[in-house]
CSV table of C-alpha atoms in Angstrom, one decimal:
chain,number,residue,atom,x,y,z
A,285,MET,CA,43.3,-26.7,16.7
A,286,LYS,CA,41.6,-26.4,20.1
A,287,LYS,CA,37.9,-27.0,21.0
A,288,ILE,CA,37.9,-24.6,23.9
A,289,ILE,CA,39.7,-21.2,24.2
A,290,LEU,CA,39.7,-19.2,27.4
A,291,THR,CA,40.3,-15.5,26.9
A,292,THR,CA,40.0,-12.0,28.3
A,293,LEU,CA,41.3,-8.5,27.7
A,294,ASN,CA,43.5,-7.4,30.6
A,295,SER,CA,43.8,-3.7,31.4
A,296,ARG,CA,47.6,-3.9,30.8
A,297,PHE,CA,50.1,-6.3,29.3
A,298,THR,CA,51.8,-6.8,32.7
A,299,HIS,CA,48.5,-8.2,34.1
A,300,THR,CA,47.5,-11.8,34.0
A,301,SER,CA,44.1,-13.5,34.6
A,302,ILE,CA,44.0,-15.8,37.5
A,303,ALA,CA,40.3,-16.5,36.6
A,304,LEU,CA,41.2,-18.1,33.3
A,305,ARG,CA,43.8,-20.3,34.9
A,306,TYR,CA,41.2,-21.5,37.5
A,307,LEU,CA,38.9,-22.4,34.7
A,308,TYR,CA,41.7,-24.2,32.8
A,309,ALA,CA,42.9,-26.0,36.0
A,310,ASN,CA,39.4,-27.4,36.5
A,311,LEU,CA,38.6,-28.6,32.9
A,312,ARG,CA,39.8,-32.1,33.8
A,313,GLU,CA,40.0,-34.3,30.7
A,314,LEU,CA,39.0,-31.4,28.5
A,315,GLN,CA,42.3,-29.6,29.3
A,316,GLN,CA,44.0,-31.3,26.3
A,317,ASP,CA,41.5,-29.7,24.0
A,318,ALA,CA,41.7,-26.2,25.6
A,319,MET,CA,44.1,-23.3,25.7
A,320,ILE,CA,44.4,-19.8,27.3
A,321,ALA,CA,44.8,-16.7,25.1
A,322,GLU,CA,45.2,-13.4,26.9
A,323,PHE,CA,45.1,-9.9,25.3
A,324,SER,CA,44.9,-6.3,26.5
A,325,ILE,CA,42.3,-3.6,26.0
A,326,ASN,CA,44.9,-1.8,23.8
A,327,ASP,CA,44.9,-4.6,21.2
A,328,ALA,CA,42.9,-4.2,18.0
A,329,ILE,CA,39.6,-6.1,18.5
A,330,GLN,CA,39.5,-7.5,15.0
A,331,SER,CA,43.0,-8.8,15.4
A,332,ILE,CA,42.0,-10.5,18.6
A,333,ALA,CA,39.0,-12.2,16.8
A,334,GLN,CA,41.3,-13.4,14.1
A,335,LYS,CA,43.8,-14.9,16.5
A,336,LEU,CA,41.0,-16.7,18.4
A,337,LEU,CA,39.2,-18.0,15.3
A,338,GLN,CA,42.4,-19.3,13.7
A,339,HIS,CA,42.2,-22.2,16.1
A,340,LYS,CA,38.6,-23.0,14.9
A,341,PRO,CA,37.3,-23.4,18.5
A,342,GLN,CA,33.8,-24.8,19.3
A,343,ILE,CA,33.7,-22.8,22.5
A,344,ILE,CA,35.2,-19.4,23.5
A,345,GLY,CA,35.0,-18.5,27.2
A,346,ILE,CA,35.5,-14.7,27.9
A,347,GLY,CA,36.1,-13.0,31.2
A,348,VAL,CA,34.2,-9.8,31.4
A,349,TYR,CA,35.2,-6.9,33.7
A,350,ILE,CA,34.4,-3.2,34.1
A,351,TRP,CA,37.5,-2.3,32.1
A,352,ASN,CA,36.9,-4.5,29.1
A,353,VAL,CA,33.1,-4.9,28.8
A,354,SER,CA,32.9,-2.4,25.9
A,355,GLN,CA,35.6,-4.2,24.0
A,356,VAL,CA,33.9,-7.6,24.7
A,357,HIS,CA,30.7,-6.2,23.1
A,358,GLU,CA,32.7,-5.5,20.0
A,359,LEU,CA,34.5,-8.8,20.0
A,360,LEU,CA,31.2,-10.7,20.4
A,361,HIS,CA,29.8,-8.8,17.4
A,362,ILE,CA,32.8,-9.7,15.1
A,363,ILE,CA,33.0,-13.4,16.2
A,364,LYS,CA,29.3,-14.0,15.7
A,365,LYS,CA,29.3,-12.3,12.3
A,366,VAL,CA,32.3,-14.3,11.0
A,367,SER,CA,31.7,-17.6,12.9
A,368,PRO,CA,28.1,-17.8,14.2
A,369,GLN,CA,28.4,-21.5,15.1
A,370,THR,CA,31.1,-20.7,17.7
A,371,VAL,CA,29.6,-20.9,21.2
A,372,ILE,CA,30.5,-18.0,23.4
A,373,VAL,CA,30.3,-18.2,27.2
A,374,LEU,CA,30.7,-15.1,29.3
A,375,GLY,CA,31.7,-15.0,33.0
A,376,GLY,CA,33.2,-12.6,35.5
A,377,PRO,CA,32.1,-9.7,37.7
A,378,GLU,CA,30.6,-7.6,35.0
A,379,VAL,CA,28.0,-10.2,34.0
A,380,SER,CA,27.4,-11.7,37.5
A,381,HIS,CA,24.9,-9.0,38.5
A,382,GLU,CA,22.1,-7.3,36.6
A,383,PRO,CA,21.2,-5.0,35.0
A,384,PHE,CA,23.7,-5.4,32.1
A,385,ARG,CA,24.4,-1.9,30.9
A,386,VAL,CA,26.3,-3.0,27.8
A,387,ASN,CA,24.5,-5.1,25.2
A,388,LEU,CA,25.9,-8.7,25.4
A,389,ASP,CA,22.9,-10.4,23.7
A,390,ALA,CA,25.2,-12.1,21.2
A,391,ALA,CA,26.6,-14.4,23.9
A,392,ASP,CA,25.2,-17.9,24.0
A,393,PHE,CA,25.7,-18.5,27.7
A,394,ILE,CA,26.4,-16.3,30.8
A,395,ILE,CA,27.7,-17.8,34.0
A,396,GLN,CA,26.8,-15.7,37.0
A,397,GLY,CA,29.1,-16.3,40.1
A,398,GLU,CA,32.2,-18.4,40.5
A,399,GLY,CA,32.5,-20.6,37.4
A,400,ASP,CA,35.5,-22.8,38.5
A,401,GLU,CA,33.4,-26.0,38.3
A,402,VAL,CA,30.3,-25.2,36.2
A,403,PHE,CA,32.3,-24.0,33.2
A,404,TYR,CA,33.7,-27.6,32.8
A,405,LYS,CA,30.2,-29.1,33.1
A,406,LEU,CA,28.8,-26.6,30.6
A,407,CYS,CA,31.5,-27.4,28.1
A,408,LYS,CA,30.9,-31.1,28.4
A,409,LYS,CA,27.2,-30.6,27.6
A,410,ILE,CA,27.9,-28.3,24.7
A,411,LEU,CA,30.5,-30.7,23.2
A,412,SER,CA,28.1,-33.6,23.6
A,413,HIS,CA,25.4,-31.6,21.8
A,414,ASN,CA,23.3,-31.5,25.0
A,415,ALA,CA,23.6,-27.8,25.8
A,416,PRO,CA,21.2,-26.5,28.5
A,417,LYS,CA,18.2,-24.4,27.4
A,418,GLU,CA,18.7,-21.7,30.0
A,419,ARG,CA,21.1,-19.0,28.8
A,420,ILE,CA,22.0,-17.5,32.2
A,421,ILE,CA,23.4,-19.9,34.7
A,422,LYS,CA,23.4,-18.7,38.3
A,423,MET,CA,25.9,-20.4,40.5
A,424,SER,CA,26.2,-20.8,44.2
A,425,MET,CA,29.6,-20.6,45.8
A,426,PRO,CA,31.6,-23.8,45.3
A,427,SER,CA,33.6,-25.4,48.1
A,428,LEU,CA,37.2,-24.3,47.8
A,429,LYS,CA,38.3,-27.8,48.8
A,430,ASN,CA,37.0,-29.1,45.5
A,431,ILE,CA,38.7,-26.6,43.2
A,432,ALA,CA,42.0,-27.4,41.5
A,433,LEU,CA,44.5,-24.5,42.0
A,434,PRO,CA,45.7,-22.5,39.0
A,435,TYR,CA,49.3,-21.6,39.8
A,436,ARG,CA,51.1,-24.2,37.6
A,437,TYR,CA,49.4,-22.7,34.6
A,438,TYR,CA,51.4,-19.4,34.8
A,439,THR,CA,53.9,-19.7,32.0
A,440,ASP,CA,57.6,-19.0,32.2
A,441,ASP,CA,57.0,-15.8,30.3
A,442,ASP,CA,54.3,-14.8,32.8
A,443,ILE,CA,56.7,-15.3,35.6
A,444,LYS,CA,59.5,-13.4,33.9
A,445,ASN,CA,57.5,-10.4,32.7
A,446,ARG,CA,54.1,-10.1,34.4
A,447,TYR,CA,52.3,-10.0,37.7
A,448,ILE,CA,51.5,-13.3,39.3
A,449,TYR,CA,48.1,-13.0,41.0
A,450,VAL,CA,47.4,-15.3,43.9
A,451,GLU,CA,44.8,-15.7,46.7
A,452,ALA,CA,44.5,-17.3,50.1
A,453,SER,CA,40.8,-16.6,50.5
A,454,ARG,CA,37.7,-15.4,48.8
A,455,GLY,CA,35.0,-13.0,50.1
A,456,CYS,CA,34.9,-10.1,52.4
A,457,PRO,CA,33.2,-9.7,55.9
A,458,PHE,CA,32.3,-6.1,55.3
A,459,GLU,CA,29.3,-4.7,53.6
A,460,CYS,CA,30.6,-1.5,51.9
A,461,GLU,CA,27.8,-0.5,49.5
A,462,PHE,CA,30.0,0.5,46.6
A,463,CYS,CA,31.9,-2.8,46.4
A,464,LEU,CA,30.9,-6.1,44.7
A,465,SER,CA,32.7,-8.0,47.5
A,466,SER,CA,30.0,-6.9,49.9
A,467,MET,CA,27.7,-9.4,48.0
A,468,ASP,CA,29.6,-12.4,49.3
A,469,GLU,CA,27.9,-14.2,52.0
A,470,ARG,CA,31.1,-15.2,53.9
A,471,VAL,CA,34.9,-15.4,53.8
A,472,ARG,CA,36.2,-18.8,52.6
A,473,ALA,CA,39.9,-19.8,52.9
A,474,PHE,CA,42.0,-22.2,50.8
A,475,ASP,CA,44.0,-25.0,52.5
A,476,LEU,CA,47.1,-23.0,53.5
A,477,ASP,CA,49.5,-26.0,53.5
A,478,ILE,CA,48.6,-26.9,49.9
A,479,LEU,CA,48.7,-23.2,48.9
A,480,LEU,CA,52.2,-22.7,50.3
A,481,GLU,CA,53.4,-25.7,48.4
A,482,GLU,CA,52.1,-24.1,45.2
A,483,PHE,CA,53.8,-20.8,46.1
A,484,GLU,CA,57.0,-22.6,46.7
A,485,LEU,CA,56.8,-24.2,43.2
A,486,LEU,CA,56.2,-20.7,41.8
A,487,TRP,CA,59.3,-19.4,43.7
A,488,GLN,CA,61.4,-22.3,42.4
A,489,ARG,CA,60.4,-21.4,38.9
A,490,GLY,CA,61.6,-17.8,39.4
A,491,ALA,CA,58.5,-16.0,40.5
A,492,ARG,CA,59.4,-12.9,42.6
A,493,ASN,CA,56.3,-10.8,42.5
A,494,PHE,CA,53.1,-12.1,44.2
A,495,LYS,CA,50.0,-9.9,44.1
A,496,PHE,CA,47.4,-11.2,46.5
A,497,ILE,CA,43.8,-10.4,45.5
A,498,ASP,CA,42.3,-11.3,48.9
A,499,ARG,CA,40.0,-8.4,50.0
A,500,THR,CA,41.1,-8.7,53.6
A,501,PHE,CA,44.6,-10.2,53.9
A,502,ASN,CA,44.9,-9.5,57.7
A,503,LEU,CA,41.4,-10.7,58.7
A,504,ASN,CA,42.8,-14.1,59.8
A,505,ILE,CA,46.0,-13.2,61.7
A,506,LYS,CA,47.3,-16.8,61.8
A,507,THR,CA,47.1,-17.1,58.1
A,508,ALA,CA,48.6,-13.6,57.5
A,509,ASN,CA,51.6,-14.5,59.7
A,510,ARG,CA,52.3,-17.7,57.9
A,511,LEU,CA,52.2,-15.9,54.5
A,512,LEU,CA,54.5,-13.2,55.8
A,513,ASP,CA,56.8,-16.0,57.2
A,514,PHE,CA,56.9,-17.6,53.7
A,515,PHE,CA,58.4,-14.4,52.2
A,516,LEU,CA,60.6,-13.5,55.1
A,517,ALA,CA,62.3,-16.9,54.7
A,518,LYS,CA,63.2,-16.0,51.1
A,519,PRO,CA,66.2,-14.0,49.9
A,520,SER,CA,65.5,-10.6,48.4
A,521,PRO,CA,64.6,-9.1,46.0
A,522,TYR,CA,60.9,-10.0,45.8
A,523,PHE,CA,57.6,-8.1,45.9
A,524,ALA,CA,54.5,-9.1,47.8
A,525,HIS,CA,51.3,-7.0,47.5
A,526,PHE,CA,48.4,-7.3,50.0
A,527,GLU,CA,45.1,-5.5,50.5
A,528,VAL,CA,44.7,-5.0,54.3
A,529,VAL,CA,42.1,-3.8,56.8
A,530,PRO,CA,43.4,-0.6,58.3
A,531,ASP,CA,42.3,-1.1,61.8
A,532,HIS,CA,43.5,-4.7,62.5
A,533,PHE,CA,47.3,-4.9,63.1
A,534,PRO,CA,48.1,-6.9,66.2
A,535,GLU,CA,51.6,-7.0,67.5
A,536,SER,CA,52.5,-10.3,65.9
A,537,LEU,CA,51.8,-8.8,62.5
A,538,LYS,CA,53.6,-5.5,63.2
A,539,THR,CA,56.7,-7.4,64.3
A,540,LYS,CA,56.9,-9.3,61.0
A,541,MET,CA,56.1,-6.2,58.9
A,542,LYS,CA,59.1,-4.4,60.4
A,543,LEU,CA,61.4,-7.1,59.0
A,544,PHE,CA,60.7,-6.6,55.3
A,545,GLY,CA,63.3,-4.7,53.4
A,546,GLU,CA,62.9,-1.7,51.1
A,547,GLY,CA,60.5,-2.4,48.2
A,548,ALA,CA,59.5,-5.9,49.3
A,549,LEU,CA,56.1,-5.3,50.8
A,550,GLN,CA,53.2,-3.3,49.4
A,551,LEU,CA,50.0,-2.7,51.3
A,552,GLU,CA,46.8,-1.4,49.8
A,553,ILE,CA,44.5,0.2,52.3
A,554,GLY,CA,41.0,1.2,51.3
A,555,ILE,CA,40.3,4.3,53.4
A,556,GLN,CA,37.6,5.7,51.1
A,557,THR,CA,36.6,8.4,53.6
A,558,LEU,CA,37.5,9.5,57.1
A,559,ASN,CA,34.2,11.2,57.7
A,560,PRO,CA,32.2,9.0,60.1
A,561,GLU,CA,28.8,10.3,58.8
A,562,ILE,CA,29.7,9.4,55.2
A,563,ALA,CA,31.1,6.1,56.2
A,564,ALA,CA,27.9,5.2,58.0
A,565,ASN,CA,26.0,6.1,54.8
A,566,ILE,CA,27.8,3.4,52.9
A,567,SER,CA,27.8,0.8,55.7
A,568,ARG,CA,31.6,1.0,56.1
A,569,PRO,CA,33.0,0.5,59.6
A,570,LEU,CA,35.4,3.3,60.6
A,571,LYS,CA,37.6,3.0,63.7
A,572,LEU,CA,39.4,6.3,63.2
A,573,ASP,CA,41.9,6.1,66.1
A,574,LYS,CA,43.1,2.6,65.1
A,575,ILE,CA,43.3,3.6,61.4
A,576,LYS,CA,45.5,6.6,62.2
A,577,GLU,CA,47.6,4.7,64.6
A,578,ASN,CA,48.3,1.9,62.1
A,579,ILE,CA,49.1,4.3,59.2
A,580,ARG,CA,51.6,6.1,61.5
A,581,PHE,CA,53.1,2.7,62.4
A,582,LEU,CA,53.5,1.7,58.7
A,583,GLU,CA,54.9,5.1,57.8
A,584,ASN,CA,57.4,5.4,60.6
A,585,GLU,CA,58.4,1.8,61.6
A,586,THR,CA,58.3,-0.2,58.4
A,587,HIS,CA,59.7,0.0,54.8
A,588,ALA,CA,56.4,-1.0,53.4
A,589,HIS,CA,55.1,0.8,50.3
A,590,ILE,CA,51.7,2.0,51.3
A,591,HIS,CA,48.8,2.7,48.9
A,592,LEU,CA,45.8,4.5,50.4
A,593,ASP,CA,42.5,4.9,48.6
A,594,LEU,CA,40.1,7.8,48.8
A,595,ILE,CA,36.8,8.1,46.8
A,596,VAL,CA,35.2,11.3,45.4
A,597,GLY,CA,31.4,11.4,45.2
A,598,LEU,CA,30.3,9.3,48.0
A,599,PRO,CA,26.7,9.9,49.0
A,600,GLY,CA,26.5,13.1,51.2
A,601,GLU,CA,30.2,14.0,51.0
A,602,THR,CA,31.1,17.6,50.0
A,603,LEU,CA,34.3,18.9,48.6
A,604,GLU,CA,35.2,20.3,52.0
A,605,SER,CA,34.7,16.9,53.6
A,606,PHE,CA,36.8,15.2,51.0
A,607,GLY,CA,39.5,17.9,51.3
A,608,LYS,CA,39.7,17.3,55.1
A,609,ASN,CA,40.2,13.6,54.3
A,610,LEU,CA,43.1,14.3,52.0
A,611,ASP,CA,44.7,16.8,54.4
A,612,GLU,CA,44.5,14.3,57.2
A,613,LEU,CA,46.1,11.4,55.2
A,614,VAL,CA,48.9,13.6,53.9
A,615,SER,CA,49.7,14.6,57.5
A,616,LEU,CA,49.8,10.9,58.5
A,617,SER,CA,51.9,9.5,55.7
A,618,SER,CA,54.0,10.4,52.7
A,619,CYS,CA,52.7,7.3,50.9
A,620,GLU,CA,50.8,7.0,47.6
A,621,ILE,CA,47.2,8.2,47.9
A,622,GLN,CA,45.0,7.0,45.0
A,623,ILE,CA,42.0,9.3,44.4
A,624,GLY,CA,39.1,7.4,42.7
A,625,ILE,CA,35.7,8.5,41.4
A,626,LEU,CA,32.7,6.6,42.8
A,627,LYS,CA,31.3,4.0,40.4
A,628,LYS,CA,27.9,2.4,40.5
A,629,LEU,CA,28.5,-1.3,39.9
A,630,SER,CA,25.5,-3.5,39.1
A,631,GLY,CA,24.5,-5.6,42.1
A,632,THR,CA,25.8,-3.2,44.8
A,633,TYR,CA,23.5,-1.5,47.3
A,634,ILE,CA,24.9,2.0,46.5
A,635,ASN,CA,21.7,2.7,44.4
A,636,ARG,CA,19.6,3.1,47.6
A,637,HIS,CA,21.0,6.6,47.9
A,638,ASP,CA,20.1,7.7,44.4
A,639,ILE,CA,17.0,9.8,45.3
A,640,GLU,CA,18.0,11.1,48.7
A,641,HIS,CA,21.5,12.3,47.6
A,642,GLY,CA,20.7,13.1,44.0
A,643,MET,CA,23.1,10.5,42.7
A,644,VAL,CA,23.5,10.6,38.9
A,645,TYR,CA,25.7,8.1,37.2
A,646,SER,CA,26.9,7.4,33.7
A,647,ASP,CA,25.5,4.2,32.1
A,648,ILE,CA,28.7,3.8,30.1
A,649,PRO,CA,31.6,1.9,31.7
A,650,PRO,CA,33.1,2.5,34.2
A,651,TYR,CA,29.8,3.9,35.4
A,652,ASP,CA,31.3,7.0,37.2
A,653,VAL,CA,29.2,9.3,39.2
A,654,LEU,CA,28.4,12.4,37.2
A,655,GLN,CA,26.9,14.6,40.0
A,656,THR,CA,25.4,14.4,43.4
A,657,SER,CA,23.3,16.7,45.6
A,658,LYS,CA,26.6,18.0,47.1
A,659,LEU,CA,28.9,18.0,44.0
A,660,SER,CA,27.9,19.5,40.6
A,661,PHE,CA,28.8,18.0,37.3
A,662,GLU,CA,31.5,20.6,36.9
A,663,GLU,CA,33.0,19.9,40.3
A,664,ILE,CA,33.2,16.2,39.5
A,665,GLY,CA,35.0,17.0,36.3
A,666,VAL,CA,37.5,19.2,38.2
A,667,MET,CA,38.1,16.3,40.7
A,668,LYS,CA,38.7,13.8,37.9
A,669,ARG,CA,41.4,16.1,36.6
A,670,PHE,CA,42.6,16.7,40.2
A,671,SER,CA,43.0,12.9,40.5
A,672,ARG,CA,45.0,12.7,37.3
A,673,PHE,CA,47.4,15.5,38.2
A,674,TRP,CA,47.8,14.2,41.7
A,675,ASP,CA,48.8,10.9,40.3
A,676,LEU,CA,51.3,12.5,37.9
A,677,THR,CA,53.0,14.6,40.5
A,678,TYR,CA,52.4,13.4,44.0
A,679,ASN,CA,52.0,9.6,43.5
A,680,SER,CA,54.6,9.2,40.8
A,681,GLY,CA,57.5,9.9,43.1
A,682,ASN,CA,59.1,12.1,40.5
A,683,PHE,CA,58.4,15.3,42.5
A,684,LYS,CA,58.3,13.9,46.0
A,685,GLU,CA,59.5,17.0,47.8
A,686,SER,CA,58.9,19.8,45.2
A,687,VAL,CA,55.2,19.0,44.9
A,688,LYS,CA,54.8,19.8,48.6
A,689,LEU,CA,55.8,23.4,47.9
A,690,ILE,CA,52.4,23.8,46.3
A,691,TRP,CA,50.8,23.8,49.7
A,692,GLN,CA,53.7,24.2,52.2
A,693,ASP,CA,52.0,24.8,55.5
A,694,GLY,CA,48.5,25.4,54.1
A,695,SER,CA,45.7,23.0,53.1
A,696,VAL,CA,46.9,20.3,50.8
A,697,PHE,CA,43.5,20.0,49.1
A,698,GLU,CA,42.8,23.7,48.6
A,699,ASN,CA,46.2,24.5,47.2
A,700,PHE,CA,46.4,21.4,44.9
A,701,TYR,CA,42.8,22.2,43.7
A,702,ASP,CA,44.0,25.6,42.5
A,703,PHE,CA,47.1,24.0,40.9
A,704,GLY,CA,44.9,21.5,39.1
A,705,ILE,CA,42.7,24.2,37.6
A,706,TRP,CA,45.8,26.2,36.6
A,707,ILE,CA,47.7,23.3,35.0
A,708,TYR,CA,44.6,22.3,33.0
A,709,ALA,CA,44.2,25.8,31.7
A,710,GLN,CA,47.8,25.6,30.4
A,711,THR,CA,47.5,22.1,28.8
A,712,ASP,CA,43.8,21.5,28.1
A,713,ALA,CA,44.7,17.9,28.7
A,714,THR,CA,45.3,15.3,31.4
A,715,TRP,CA,47.1,12.7,29.3
A,716,GLN,CA,50.2,12.6,27.1
A,717,ILE,CA,52.0,15.2,29.2
A,718,SER,CA,55.7,14.4,29.1
A,719,LEU,CA,57.7,14.4,32.3
A,720,GLN,CA,59.8,17.3,31.1
A,721,ARG,CA,56.6,19.3,30.3
A,722,LEU,CA,55.1,18.5,33.6
A,723,GLY,CA,58.3,19.6,35.4
A,724,GLU,CA,58.3,22.9,33.4
A,725,LEU,CA,54.7,23.6,34.4
A,726,LEU,CA,55.4,22.8,38.1
A,727,PHE,CA,58.4,25.1,38.1
A,728,ALA,CA,56.5,27.9,36.4
A,729,TYR,CA,53.6,27.5,38.9
A,730,LEU,CA,55.8,27.6,42.0
A,731,CYS,CA,57.8,30.5,40.8
A,732,GLU,CA,55.2,32.7,39.0
A,733,VAL,CA,52.0,31.9,40.9
A,734,LYS,CA,53.3,30.9,44.3
A,735,LYS,CA,56.1,33.5,44.1
A,736,LEU,CA,58.8,31.2,45.4
A,737,SER,CA,62.5,31.8,44.7
A,738,GLN,CA,63.6,30.3,41.4
A,739,GLU,CA,66.8,29.1,43.0
A,740,PHE,CA,65.0,27.4,45.9
A,741,VAL,CA,62.4,25.7,43.6
A,742,ALA,CA,65.1,24.6,41.2
A,743,LYS,CA,67.3,23.1,44.0
A,744,THR,CA,64.3,21.2,45.4
A,745,MET,CA,63.3,19.9,42.0
A,746,LEU,CA,66.8,18.9,41.0
A,747,GLN,CA,67.1,16.9,44.2
A,748,ASP,CA,63.8,15.1,43.3
A,749,MET,CA,64.5,14.5,39.7
A,750,MET,CA,68.2,13.6,39.8
A,751,LYS,CA,68.0,11.0,42.6
A,752,LEU,CA,67.8,8.1,40.2
A,753,GLN,CA,70.8,7.0,38.2
A,754,GLY,CA,70.9,7.8,34.5
A,755,ARG,CA,68.7,10.9,34.6
A,756,VAL,CA,69.7,14.0,32.6
A,757,VAL,CA,69.2,17.5,33.9
A,758,PRO,CA,66.2,19.0,32.0
A,759,PRO,CA,66.9,22.2,30.1
A,760,TYR,CA,64.8,24.5,32.3
A,761,LEU,CA,66.8,23.5,35.4
A,762,LYS,CA,70.3,23.7,33.8
A,763,PRO,CA,70.9,27.3,34.8
A,764,TYR,CA,70.6,26.2,38.5
A,765,THR,CA,72.8,23.1,38.6
A,766,HIS,CA,75.8,24.7,40.3
A,767,ASP,CA,76.4,23.4,43.9
A,768,THR,CA,73.5,20.9,43.6
A,769,HIS,CA,74.3,17.4,45.0
A,770,ALA,CA,71.4,14.9,45.2
A,771,PRO,CA,71.9,11.4,46.7
A,772,ILE,CA,71.8,9.0,43.8
A,773,LYS,CA,69.6,5.9,44.2
A,774,LYS,CA,69.0,3.0,42.0
A,775,GLY,CA,65.4,2.1,41.0
A,776,THR,CA,63.4,-0.2,43.3
A,777,SER,CA,63.6,-3.8,42.2
A,778,GLY,CA,60.8,-5.8,40.8
A,779,PHE,CA,57.5,-4.2,39.9
A,780,ASN,CA,57.3,-1.6,42.6
A,781,LYS,CA,58.7,1.4,40.9
A,782,ARG,CA,57.0,4.3,42.7
A,783,GLN,CA,57.9,6.1,45.9
A,784,GLN,CA,61.6,6.2,45.3
């Protein structure tokens, strides 16, 4: 039996919660009466409640995020019905800013802000029957020097099968109005010497994938270089993921990035828009020349897997403007381009555009924009499907060269927009489309709609699809297999499976 259970619902099984491990690491003498129990949003909520309550806890702390808040609402309901005496404490980004758009009234306490230290103090008071009267506890930012680090509380199973999340800093210096990180007053850094000792212990235990959650990895170049040096000194294979600022790559950083092997380094770059007027609307700095220069560098001079982000529905942005953004990025790099839909997160300043730009959002998680003065409800729907089909074809790496036949020398956006409308008309779905079915549809579109030679399309698709060992020629391409020789590659090591 445990008095305290720390839990959350991750978006996937392969994810882990660094937040729960921070709370556990800072429970001091209460650790012996506490445990971590993680689940995913795909698990049955009633089963989660049963697994939590079988330990007869006095306190359950739940991490609440945009991807699990609806499930947390249901979990709260069940726990309080069955075990009303169990004290439930909520924390996390989704409850740190108001208004709450999902009913969480069943919770006993809500911690707003970083709860590393205050959760321990709250638990002590609850267990000593001296619980505070206030339900919502607003926290200022704790000193990172006083926080116990969480990395020793990743289990051997975590290290073997799941992402290991780490951080060297908290906060972000930028004020992008759609992002919760813009609410932070400043960037704070952990003691790097102590941090690297913890990373070394993780490495010795077998950890080979490190996903940094820092919002601006390359803000402090000295720190960035030392972190890169840590990995460069290690034997491959390994996988390190960083979120980087696209306009800040001094030569020292570039030199080190060139040294990483295939599949070892992944960089996430939040572009969001390349339109200076739209960027100004959302208080996002945009140094276009530097951004383009650095993307070209990463594309042409490193083996880094690059992940660029674009957002649909920003205040004032039209489909034409978004299309130019996508065309520009595809011309700069063959990397993954993630197309997201703008969300209105509680606490962000994006709401100041609601009237001027006709912004209408859903009040149901994940709070997607539904329409703007420039984009109709129908156009937003088309772009959601565009994003999904783009992910299945372009980002997946399964059709790396054949997907480009959709646009050839024309506009990427305009041609793929037409393809998205066509493929949705054939499927009436965006999910549960098998790889074979997707390939058949792409082959039919290129041959029947784009009027390309069947032999040419088949040859290109075979070279794409057969480049990984173990794949079988799909039936629709078998008539074209003569004289087709594709270079065989093994899959990328670790967790980085895309962009083969």
